[in-house]
XYZ file of N, CA and C in Angstrom:
495
model
N -3.611 -33.572 -63.958
C -2.921 -32.355 -63.601
C -3.964 -31.255 -63.469
N -3.996 -30.566 -62.293
C -4.982 -29.501 -62.134
C -4.719 -28.355 -63.103
N -5.788 -27.768 -63.580
C -5.664 -26.651 -64.506
C -5.823 -25.354 -63.729
N -5.023 -24.373 -64.081
C -5.109 -23.049 -63.470
C -5.935 -22.153 -64.364
N -6.844 -21.441 -63.752
C -7.633 -20.471 -64.497
C -6.886 -19.137 -64.467
N -6.323 -18.773 -65.591
C -5.554 -17.532 -65.691
C -6.403 -16.370 -66.205
N -7.721 -16.587 -66.235
C -8.566 -15.510 -66.737
C -8.719 -14.391 -65.713
N -8.325 -14.654 -64.452
C -8.418 -13.637 -63.399
C -7.307 -12.616 -63.510
N -7.218 -11.785 -62.512
C -6.249 -10.698 -62.491
C -4.881 -11.224 -62.059
N -3.918 -11.249 -62.987
C -2.566 -11.732 -62.684
C -1.840 -10.801 -61.732
N -2.251 -9.543 -61.673
C -1.556 -8.593 -60.801
C -1.757 -8.957 -59.328
N -2.913 -9.523 -58.967
C -3.155 -9.947 -57.586
C -2.214 -11.087 -57.208
N -2.063 -12.037 -58.134
C -1.181 -13.181 -57.873
C 0.265 -12.723 -57.766
N 0.692 -11.844 -58.643
C 2.080 -11.377 -58.595
C 2.320 -10.531 -57.348
N 1.300 -9.783 -56.895
C 1.421 -9.016 -55.665
C 1.589 -9.962 -54.474
N 0.807 -11.028 -54.459
C 0.890 -12.023 -53.382
C 2.276 -12.668 -53.342
N 2.787 -13.074 -54.498
C 4.120 -13.676 -54.591
C 5.173 -12.661 -54.179
N 4.999 -11.423 -54.592
C 5.938 -10.368 -54.234
C 5.970 -10.160 -52.722
N 4.818 -10.194 -52.070
C 4.770 -10.062 -50.613
C 5.479 -11.224 -49.932
N 5.263 -12.437 -50.440
C 5.917 -13.615 -49.864
C 7.426 -13.520 -50.002
N 7.890 -13.079 -51.148
C 9.325 -12.910 -51.364
C 9.867 -11.865 -50.399
N 9.141 -10.795 -50.203
C 9.551 -9.754 -49.271
C 9.641 -10.287 -47.840
N 8.687 -11.104 -47.454
C 8.705 -11.693 -46.111
C 9.903 -12.605 -45.939
N 10.153 -13.435 -46.943
C 11.292 -14.354 -46.874
C 12.599 -13.574 -46.797
N 12.727 -12.530 -47.576
C 13.943 -11.708 -47.545
C 14.126 -11.068 -46.167
N 13.040 -10.570 -45.591
C 13.106 -9.961 -44.267
C 13.535 -10.996 -43.219
N 12.928 -12.188 -43.270
C 13.287 -13.236 -42.316
C 14.753 -13.648 -42.460
N 15.221 -13.748 -43.688
C 16.632 -14.097 -43.913
C 17.553 -13.029 -43.341
N 17.185 -11.750 -43.509
C 18.032 -10.684 -42.975
C 18.039 -10.711 -41.446
N 16.907 -11.028 -40.821
C 16.834 -11.122 -39.357
C 17.627 -12.330 -38.848
N 17.591 -13.410 -39.607
C 18.300 -14.628 -39.213
C 19.806 -14.392 -39.130
N 20.318 -13.505 -39.953
C 21.755 -13.217 -39.951
C 22.217 -12.616 -38.627
N 21.299 -12.009 -37.887
C 21.651 -11.333 -36.642
C 21.390 -12.181 -35.398
N 20.957 -13.416 -35.595
C 20.723 -14.298 -34.445
C 22.056 -14.734 -33.842
N 22.092 -14.866 -32.527
C 23.329 -15.388 -31.920
C 23.550 -16.842 -32.348
N 24.779 -17.235 -32.385
C 25.118 -18.610 -32.736
C 24.923 -19.505 -31.517
N 24.252 -20.612 -31.718
C 24.096 -21.582 -30.630
C 25.314 -22.480 -30.673
N 26.095 -22.429 -29.599
C 27.371 -23.142 -29.565
C 27.243 -24.556 -29.002
N 26.110 -24.829 -28.361
C 25.859 -26.118 -27.701
C 26.957 -26.432 -26.688
N 27.255 -25.437 -25.847
C 28.257 -25.587 -24.797
C 27.621 -25.876 -23.448
N 26.334 -25.983 -23.410
C 25.631 -26.136 -22.140
C 26.087 -27.385 -21.388
N 26.315 -27.253 -20.074
C 26.636 -28.437 -19.279
C 25.461 -29.421 -19.233
N 24.270 -28.949 -19.547
C 23.081 -29.809 -19.517
C 22.695 -30.319 -20.910
N 23.609 -30.261 -21.835
C 23.313 -30.668 -23.208
C 22.803 -32.108 -23.282
N 23.248 -32.942 -22.380
C 22.801 -34.347 -22.385
C 21.297 -34.460 -22.087
N 20.690 -33.423 -21.523
C 19.258 -33.430 -21.217
C 18.409 -32.844 -22.346
N 19.047 -32.310 -23.370
C 18.322 -31.572 -24.406
C 17.247 -32.418 -25.080
N 17.550 -33.661 -25.413
C 16.572 -34.523 -26.101
C 15.299 -34.649 -25.272
N 15.430 -34.917 -23.982
C 14.258 -35.039 -23.110
C 13.511 -33.715 -22.999
N 14.250 -32.611 -22.945
C 13.627 -31.302 -22.830
C 12.849 -30.938 -24.098
N 13.411 -31.244 -25.248
C 12.716 -30.984 -26.513
C 11.467 -31.851 -26.596
N 11.559 -33.097 -26.177
C 10.376 -33.970 -26.162
C 9.304 -33.419 -25.226
N 9.735 -32.870 -24.091
C 8.792 -32.262 -23.157
C 8.103 -31.058 -23.802
N 8.870 -30.213 -24.493
C 8.287 -29.051 -25.172
C 7.309 -29.502 -26.255
N 7.669 -30.525 -27.020
C 6.773 -31.048 -28.064
C 5.474 -31.530 -27.437
N 5.575 -32.313 -26.389
C 4.382 -32.834 -25.714
C 3.522 -31.698 -25.169
N 4.155 -30.725 -24.527
C 3.416 -29.610 -23.933
C 2.716 -28.770 -25.005
N 3.414 -28.435 -26.073
C 2.793 -27.610 -27.114
C 1.667 -28.371 -27.815
N 1.798 -29.697 -27.948
C 0.707 -30.493 -28.524
C -0.514 -30.487 -27.600
N -0.291 -30.692 -26.303
C -1.413 -30.709 -25.343
C -2.107 -29.352 -25.284
N -1.346 -28.286 -25.461
C -1.913 -26.936 -25.405
C -2.421 -26.463 -26.761
N -2.273 -27.313 -27.780
C -2.706 -27.002 -29.145
C -2.054 -25.715 -29.657
N -0.736 -25.599 -29.430
C 0.015 -24.437 -29.909
C 0.594 -24.750 -31.287
N 0.921 -23.721 -32.028
C 1.387 -23.886 -33.403
C 2.800 -24.450 -33.462
N 3.138 -24.961 -34.644
C 4.497 -25.485 -34.838
C 5.526 -24.362 -34.779
N 5.147 -23.153 -35.186
C 6.091 -22.035 -35.079
C 6.363 -21.714 -33.613
N 5.369 -21.875 -32.777
C 5.553 -21.674 -31.329
C 6.488 -22.749 -30.776
N 6.283 -23.976 -31.185
C 7.147 -25.088 -30.758
C 8.600 -24.812 -31.132
N 8.839 -24.445 -32.370
C 10.211 -24.219 -32.833
C 10.864 -23.032 -32.134
N 10.080 -21.975 -31.908
C 10.625 -20.821 -31.194
C 10.938 -21.188 -29.746
N 10.090 -21.982 -29.105
C 10.347 -22.404 -27.719
C 11.645 -23.207 -27.627
N 11.879 -24.085 -28.585
C 13.122 -24.872 -28.590
C 14.319 -23.952 -28.819
N 14.178 -23.000 -29.717
C 15.273 -22.068 -29.967
C 15.586 -21.248 -28.706
N 14.552 -20.768 -28.021
C 14.753 -20.015 -26.786
C 15.429 -20.874 -25.725
N 15.022 -22.130 -25.635
C 15.662 -23.067 -24.709
C 17.147 -23.201 -25.039
N 17.461 -23.372 -26.308
C 18.860 -23.515 -26.726
C 19.672 -22.261 -26.407
N 19.108 -21.091 -26.703
C 19.816 -19.836 -26.391
C 20.094 -19.734 -24.897
N 19.089 -20.034 -24.095
C 19.247 -19.882 -22.648
C 20.221 -20.912 -22.089
N 20.095 -22.158 -22.527
C 20.995 -23.215 -22.025
C 22.435 -22.943 -22.407
N 22.628 -22.337 -23.567
C 23.979 -22.046 -24.039
C 24.710 -21.050 -23.140
N 23.959 -20.180 -22.488
C 24.555 -19.102 -21.710
C 24.515 -19.322 -20.194
N 23.841 -20.385 -19.733
C 23.660 -20.558 -18.296
C 23.909 -21.999 -17.863
N 24.383 -22.144 -16.662
C 24.518 -23.453 -16.029
C 23.290 -23.626 -15.137
N 22.355 -24.425 -15.579
C 21.052 -24.543 -14.928
C 21.008 -25.819 -14.092
N 20.482 -25.683 -12.888
C 20.299 -26.865 -12.050
C 19.316 -27.793 -12.753
N 19.604 -29.088 -12.748
C 18.773 -30.059 -13.461
C 17.296 -29.973 -13.050
N 16.960 -29.828 -11.753
C 15.534 -29.732 -11.415
C 14.828 -28.507 -12.000
N 15.566 -27.512 -12.432
C 14.976 -26.285 -12.989
C 14.866 -26.315 -14.513
N 15.360 -27.369 -15.141
C 15.361 -27.403 -16.605
C 13.955 -27.375 -17.200
N 13.017 -28.088 -16.589
C 11.651 -28.070 -17.110
C 11.006 -26.694 -16.914
N 11.390 -26.009 -15.856
C 10.890 -24.654 -15.657
C 11.348 -23.759 -16.814
N 12.589 -23.936 -17.246
C 13.100 -23.177 -18.394
C 12.284 -23.523 -19.640
N 11.917 -24.783 -19.789
C 11.066 -25.185 -20.921
C 9.716 -24.478 -20.855
N 9.105 -24.444 -19.674
C 7.795 -23.806 -19.521
C 7.864 -22.315 -19.841
N 8.891 -21.663 -19.360
C 9.045 -20.234 -19.632
C 9.314 -20.011 -21.126
N 10.087 -20.889 -21.741
C 10.339 -20.784 -23.188
C 9.032 -20.914 -23.967
N 8.176 -21.843 -23.547
C 6.874 -22.015 -24.205
C 6.017 -20.772 -23.987
N 6.034 -20.248 -22.784
C 5.230 -19.059 -22.484
C 5.670 -17.875 -23.341
N 6.965 -17.631 -23.408
C 7.480 -16.510 -24.221
C 7.157 -16.735 -25.701
N 7.411 -17.942 -26.183
C 7.142 -18.251 -27.596
C 5.661 -18.074 -27.924
N 4.796 -18.510 -27.019
C 3.356 -18.386 -27.291
C 2.921 -16.926 -27.303
N 3.552 -16.087 -26.488
C 3.207 -14.661 -26.494
C 3.635 -13.997 -27.805
N 4.625 -14.565 -28.467
C 5.096 -14.023 -29.742
C 4.304 -14.608 -30.911
N 4.067 -15.907 -30.880
C 3.528 -16.605 -32.049
C 2.013 -16.844 -32.040
N 1.383 -16.801 -30.887
C -0.026 -17.170 -30.804
C -0.920 -15.946 -30.619
N -2.189 -16.141 -30.867
C -3.153 -15.096 -30.539
C -3.298 -15.077 -29.019
N -3.759 -13.967 -28.492
C -3.847 -13.798 -27.035
C -4.669 -14.903 -26.377
N -5.721 -15.333 -27.027
C -6.589 -16.362 -26.435
C -5.900 -17.722 -26.325
N -4.847 -17.937 -27.103
C -4.147 -19.231 -27.063
C -2.924 -19.227 -26.154
N -2.549 -18.071 -25.616
C -1.383 -18.008 -24.725
C -1.765 -18.683 -23.409
N -1.046 -19.744 -23.041
C -1.416 -20.457 -21.813
C -1.056 -19.657 -20.564
N -1.828 -19.866 -19.530
C -1.500 -19.285 -18.232
C -0.429 -20.164 -17.602
N 0.352 -19.568 -16.697
C 1.437 -20.350 -16.103
C 0.892 -21.559 -15.337
N -0.284 -21.431 -14.753
C -0.865 -22.549 -14.010
C -1.118 -23.742 -14.947
N -1.521 -23.464 -16.194
C -1.700 -24.529 -17.181
C -0.362 -25.183 -17.508
N 0.633 -24.347 -17.723
C 1.960 -24.874 -18.041
C 2.502 -25.709 -16.883
N 2.373 -25.182 -15.680
C 2.898 -25.881 -14.505
C 2.219 -27.230 -14.314
N 0.958 -27.326 -14.668
C 0.261 -28.617 -14.536
C 0.893 -29.675 -15.435
N 1.497 -29.251 -16.541
C 2.169 -30.196 -17.444
C 3.462 -30.725 -16.831
N 3.954 -30.031 -15.807
C 5.163 -30.464 -15.089
C 4.788 -30.953 -13.696
N 3.572 -31.481 -13.578
C 3.069 -32.036 -12.314
C 3.097 -31.013 -11.179
N 2.870 -29.759 -11.513
C 2.810 -28.667 -10.526
C 4.014 -28.632 -9.596
N 5.179 -28.906 -10.133
C 6.368 -28.961 -9.281
C 6.981 -27.593 -9.005
N 6.503 -26.538 -9.677
C 7.097 -25.221 -9.477
C 6.126 -24.315 -8.731
N 6.596 -23.776 -7.663
C 5.811 -22.833 -6.864
C 6.328 -21.441 -7.178
N 5.523 -20.665 -7.844
C 5.909 -19.319 -8.235
C 5.251 -18.330 -7.280
N 6.056 -17.490 -6.687
C 5.554 -16.423 -5.839
C 5.838 -15.108 -6.547
N 4.797 -14.546 -7.111
C 4.964 -13.311 -7.862
C 5.140 -12.148 -6.904
N 6.151 -11.364 -7.116
C 6.396 -10.134 -6.362
C 6.254 -8.974 -7.348
N 5.016 -8.613 -7.628
C 4.800 -7.614 -8.663
C 4.492 -6.225 -8.109
N 4.409 -6.088 -6.791
C 4.164 -4.774 -6.220
C 5.504 -4.093 -5.987
N 5.783 -3.109 -6.795
C 7.006 -2.334 -6.680
C 6.584 -0.882 -6.491
N 6.419 -0.462 -5.230
C 5.878 0.875 -4.978
C 6.767 1.985 -5.525
N 6.119 2.933 -6.160
C 6.799 4.125 -6.657
C 6.200 5.340 -5.956
N 6.790 6.495 -6.146
C 6.252 7.723 -5.567
C 4.826 7.955 -6.053
N 4.538 7.549 -7.269
C 3.202 7.734 -7.832
C 2.148 6.979 -7.025
N 2.456 5.757 -6.577
C 1.503 5.000 -5.763
C 1.145 5.764 -4.491
N 2.155 6.307 -3.815
C 1.910 7.052 -2.587
C 1.111 8.323 -2.874
N 1.452 8.966 -3.974
C 0.762 10.191 -4.338
C -0.721 9.912 -4.612
N -0.998 8.846 -5.343
C -2.387 8.472 -5.620
C -3.163 8.189 -4.341
N -2.476 7.627 -3.357
C -3.133 7.267 -2.107
C -3.368 8.480 -1.220
N -2.369 9.346 -1.097
C -2.453 10.432 -0.126
C -2.949 11.753 -0.698
N -2.798 11.984 -1.965
C -3.186 13.271 -2.537
C -4.659 13.618 -2.296
N -5.591 12.701 -2.463
C -6.993 13.066 -2.194
C -7.215 13.542 -0.754
N -6.433 13.014 0.183
C -6.573 13.415 1.581
C -5.917 14.760 1.849
N -4.990 15.152 1.018
C -4.279 16.410 1.214
C -5.017 17.583 0.588
N -5.962 17.305 -0.263
C -6.721 18.368 -0.914
C -7.623 19.022 0.124
N -7.575 20.324 0.211
C -8.377 21.048 1.192
C -9.579 21.679 0.512
N -10.692 21.587 1.152
C -11.879 22.249 0.657
C -12.069 23.517 1.477
N -11.803 24.654 0.878
C -11.897 25.932 1.582
C -13.341 26.424 1.676
N -14.233 25.768 0.997
C -15.613 26.234 1.024
C -16.286 25.944 2.361
N -15.859 24.909 3.051
C -16.520 24.556 4.299
C -15.811 25.112 5.524
N -14.541 25.412 5.430
C -13.834 25.968 6.579
C -12.551 26.637 6.124
N -12.039 27.556 6.959
C -10.838 28.285 6.564
C -9.565 27.494 6.806
N -9.510 26.789 7.872
C -8.313 25.991 8.121
C -8.745 24.582 8.483
N -8.006 23.688 7.964
C -8.360 22.282 8.162
C -7.075 21.508 8.275
N -7.014 20.653 9.216
C -5.820 19.812 9.343
C -6.200 18.403 8.930
N -5.290 17.797 8.297
C -5.484 16.408 7.883
C -4.475 15.578 8.631
N -4.960 14.619 9.374
C -4.017 13.747 10.076
C -3.910 12.443 9.310
N -2.698 12.121 9.010
C -2.431 10.905 8.239
C -1.981 9.811 9.192
N -2.381 8.588 8.955
C -1.939 7.501 9.826
C -0.439 7.291 9.704
N 0.144 6.811 10.790
C 1.567 6.498 10.776
C 1.777 5.236 9.935
N 2.964 5.074 9.347
C 3.207 3.914 8.486
C 2.983 2.569 9.179
N 3.102 2.519 10.507
C 2.922 1.246 11.213
C 1.465 0.857 11.350
N 0.551 1.778 11.145
C -0.882 1.489 11.347
C -1.459 0.753 10.179
Protein backbone atom coordinates (compact mmCIF):
# COMPACT_ATOMS: atom_id res chain seq x y z
CA UNK A 1 0.00 0.00 0.00
CA UNK A 2 1.54 3.34 -1.02
CA UNK A 3 2.25 5.70 1.83
CA UNK A 4 1.20 9.33 1.69
CA UNK A 5 3.56 11.95 2.98
CA UNK A 6 1.38 14.28 5.01
CA UNK A 7 4.28 16.41 6.14
CA UNK A 8 3.49 18.90 3.34
CA UNK A 9 0.93 21.66 3.35
CA UNK A 10 -2.57 20.15 3.72
CA UNK A 11 -4.14 23.45 2.70
CA UNK A 12 -2.86 23.01 -0.89
CA UNK A 13 -4.44 19.56 -1.11
CA UNK A 14 -7.74 20.74 0.35
CA UNK A 15 -7.73 23.72 -2.04
CA UNK A 16 -7.21 21.34 -4.98
CA UNK A 17 -10.06 19.08 -3.81
CA UNK A 18 -12.24 22.13 -3.22
CA UNK A 19 -11.61 23.32 -6.79
CA UNK A 20 -12.48 19.88 -8.18
CA UNK A 21 -15.71 19.82 -6.19
CA UNK A 22 -16.54 23.28 -7.49
CA UNK A 23 -15.94 22.17 -11.08
CA UNK A 24 -18.11 19.09 -10.64
CA UNK A 25 -20.90 21.18 -9.11
CA UNK A 26 -20.70 23.66 -11.99
CA UNK A 27 -20.81 20.87 -14.58
CA UNK A 28 -23.80 19.27 -12.86
CA UNK A 29 -25.66 22.59 -12.85
CA UNK A 30 -24.93 23.07 -16.59
CA UNK A 31 -26.03 19.51 -17.34
CA UNK A 32 -29.48 20.29 -15.93
CA UNK A 33 -30.02 22.81 -18.73
CA UNK A 34 -29.11 20.51 -21.62
CA UNK A 35 -31.91 19.64 -24.02
CA UNK A 36 -33.23 16.12 -23.74
CA UNK A 37 -32.21 13.80 -26.55
CA UNK A 38 -35.43 12.09 -27.56
CA UNK A 39 -33.89 9.78 -30.20
CA UNK A 40 -36.70 10.59 -32.63
CA UNK A 41 -34.42 10.94 -35.61
CA UNK A 42 -35.57 9.17 -38.78
CA UNK A 43 -31.89 8.25 -39.25
CA UNK A 44 -31.53 6.62 -35.84
CA UNK A 45 -30.76 3.29 -37.51
CA UNK A 46 -27.53 4.88 -38.83
CA UNK A 47 -26.36 6.14 -35.44
CA UNK A 48 -24.10 3.15 -34.64
CA UNK A 49 -22.18 3.57 -37.91
CA UNK A 50 -21.97 7.33 -37.42
CA UNK A 51 -20.61 6.99 -33.89
CA UNK A 52 -18.04 4.47 -35.15
CA UNK A 53 -17.07 6.95 -37.86
CA UNK A 54 -16.62 9.72 -35.25
CA UNK A 55 -14.53 7.38 -33.06
CA UNK A 56 -12.31 6.44 -36.00
CA UNK A 57 -11.93 10.05 -37.12
CA UNK A 58 -11.09 11.42 -33.66
CA UNK A 59 -8.55 8.60 -33.17
CA UNK A 60 -6.87 9.32 -36.53
CA UNK A 61 -6.75 13.03 -35.69
CA UNK A 62 -5.45 12.29 -32.17
CA UNK A 63 -8.29 14.27 -30.56
CA UNK A 64 -9.22 13.91 -26.90
CA UNK A 65 -11.93 11.66 -25.52
CA UNK A 66 -13.82 14.75 -24.34
CA UNK A 67 -13.83 15.95 -27.96
CA UNK A 68 -15.14 12.55 -29.09
CA UNK A 69 -17.96 12.57 -26.55
CA UNK A 70 -18.94 16.15 -27.34
CA UNK A 71 -18.98 15.37 -31.08
CA UNK A 72 -21.34 12.44 -30.48
CA UNK A 73 -23.56 14.60 -28.28
CA UNK A 74 -23.69 17.31 -30.97
CA UNK A 75 -24.56 14.67 -33.56
CA UNK A 76 -27.39 13.41 -31.34
CA UNK A 77 -28.75 16.92 -30.75
CA UNK A 78 -28.69 17.72 -34.45
CA UNK A 79 -30.16 14.39 -35.60
CA UNK A 80 -32.95 14.73 -33.05
CA UNK A 81 -34.13 17.99 -34.59
CA UNK A 82 -33.57 17.40 -38.32
CA UNK A 83 -34.43 14.95 -41.07
CA UNK A 84 -31.05 14.57 -42.76
CA UNK A 85 -30.47 13.01 -46.14
CA UNK A 86 -28.45 9.81 -45.65
CA UNK A 87 -25.57 10.97 -47.92
CA UNK A 88 -25.15 14.06 -45.70
CA UNK A 89 -24.93 12.18 -42.40
CA UNK A 90 -21.13 11.90 -42.47
CA UNK A 91 -20.93 15.61 -43.21
CA UNK A 92 -22.88 16.20 -39.98
CA UNK A 93 -20.33 13.99 -38.21
CA UNK A 94 -17.44 16.03 -39.62
CA UNK A 95 -19.02 19.32 -38.58
CA UNK A 96 -19.75 17.88 -35.12
CA UNK A 97 -16.07 16.92 -34.79
CA UNK A 98 -14.99 20.36 -35.98
CA UNK A 99 -17.23 22.18 -33.49
CA UNK A 100 -16.26 19.84 -30.64
CA UNK A 101 -12.55 20.25 -31.39
CA UNK A 102 -12.89 24.05 -31.35
CA UNK A 103 -14.38 23.76 -27.85
CA UNK A 104 -12.25 20.98 -26.36
CA UNK A 105 -8.86 21.14 -28.09
CA UNK A 106 -6.03 23.61 -28.24
CA UNK A 107 -5.96 25.68 -31.42
CA UNK A 108 -3.07 23.67 -32.87
CA UNK A 109 -5.10 20.45 -32.63
CA UNK A 110 -8.27 21.76 -34.32
CA UNK A 111 -8.39 19.99 -37.68
CA UNK A 112 -8.91 21.88 -40.90
CA UNK A 113 -11.99 20.91 -42.87
CA UNK A 114 -9.78 19.51 -45.64
CA UNK A 115 -8.33 17.04 -43.10
CA UNK A 116 -11.78 16.05 -41.94
CA UNK A 117 -13.09 15.69 -45.48
CA UNK A 118 -10.20 13.37 -46.35
CA UNK A 119 -11.53 10.99 -43.67
CA UNK A 120 -14.77 10.83 -45.68
CA UNK A 121 -12.93 10.15 -48.95
CA UNK A 122 -13.26 13.82 -49.97
CA UNK A 123 -16.90 13.34 -50.84
CA UNK A 124 -17.98 16.83 -49.74
CA UNK A 125 -17.31 19.85 -51.89
CA UNK A 126 -17.57 22.96 -49.77
CA UNK A 127 -17.84 26.31 -51.49
CA UNK A 128 -17.30 28.99 -48.91
CA UNK A 129 -19.24 32.20 -49.50
CA UNK A 130 -17.61 34.37 -46.89
CA UNK A 131 -17.60 37.71 -48.70
CA UNK A 132 -20.59 39.62 -47.40
CA UNK A 133 -20.03 43.23 -48.46
CA UNK A 134 -21.04 45.91 -46.01
CA UNK A 135 -21.02 49.70 -46.33
CA UNK A 136 -17.70 49.63 -44.47
CA UNK A 137 -16.03 47.63 -47.27
CA UNK A 138 -17.08 50.22 -49.85
CA UNK A 139 -16.02 53.05 -47.59
CA UNK A 140 -12.57 51.53 -47.08
CA UNK A 141 -12.19 51.18 -50.83
CA UNK A 142 -13.45 54.57 -51.97
CA UNK A 143 -12.69 56.92 -49.09
CA UNK A 144 -8.97 57.28 -49.89
CA UNK A 145 -9.93 58.35 -53.42
CA UNK A 146 -12.44 60.88 -52.15
CA UNK A 147 -9.95 62.65 -49.93
CA UNK A 148 -8.87 65.90 -51.56
CA UNK A 149 -5.47 67.41 -51.16
CA UNK A 150 -5.95 71.17 -51.25
CA UNK A 151 -2.25 71.82 -51.05
CA UNK A 152 -1.63 70.99 -54.70
CA UNK A 153 -4.73 72.49 -56.29
CA UNK A 154 -7.91 74.35 -55.43
CA UNK A 155 -10.38 72.12 -57.17
CA UNK A 156 -9.96 68.54 -58.03
CA UNK A 157 -12.38 66.06 -59.44
CA UNK A 158 -12.17 62.41 -58.74
CA UNK A 159 -13.64 60.10 -61.30
CA UNK A 160 -14.66 56.76 -59.97
CA UNK A 161 -15.02 53.72 -62.20
CA UNK A 162 -18.50 52.49 -62.96
CA UNK A 163 -19.55 49.30 -61.13
CA UNK A 164 -19.37 47.32 -64.39
CA UNK A 165 -15.66 48.07 -64.89
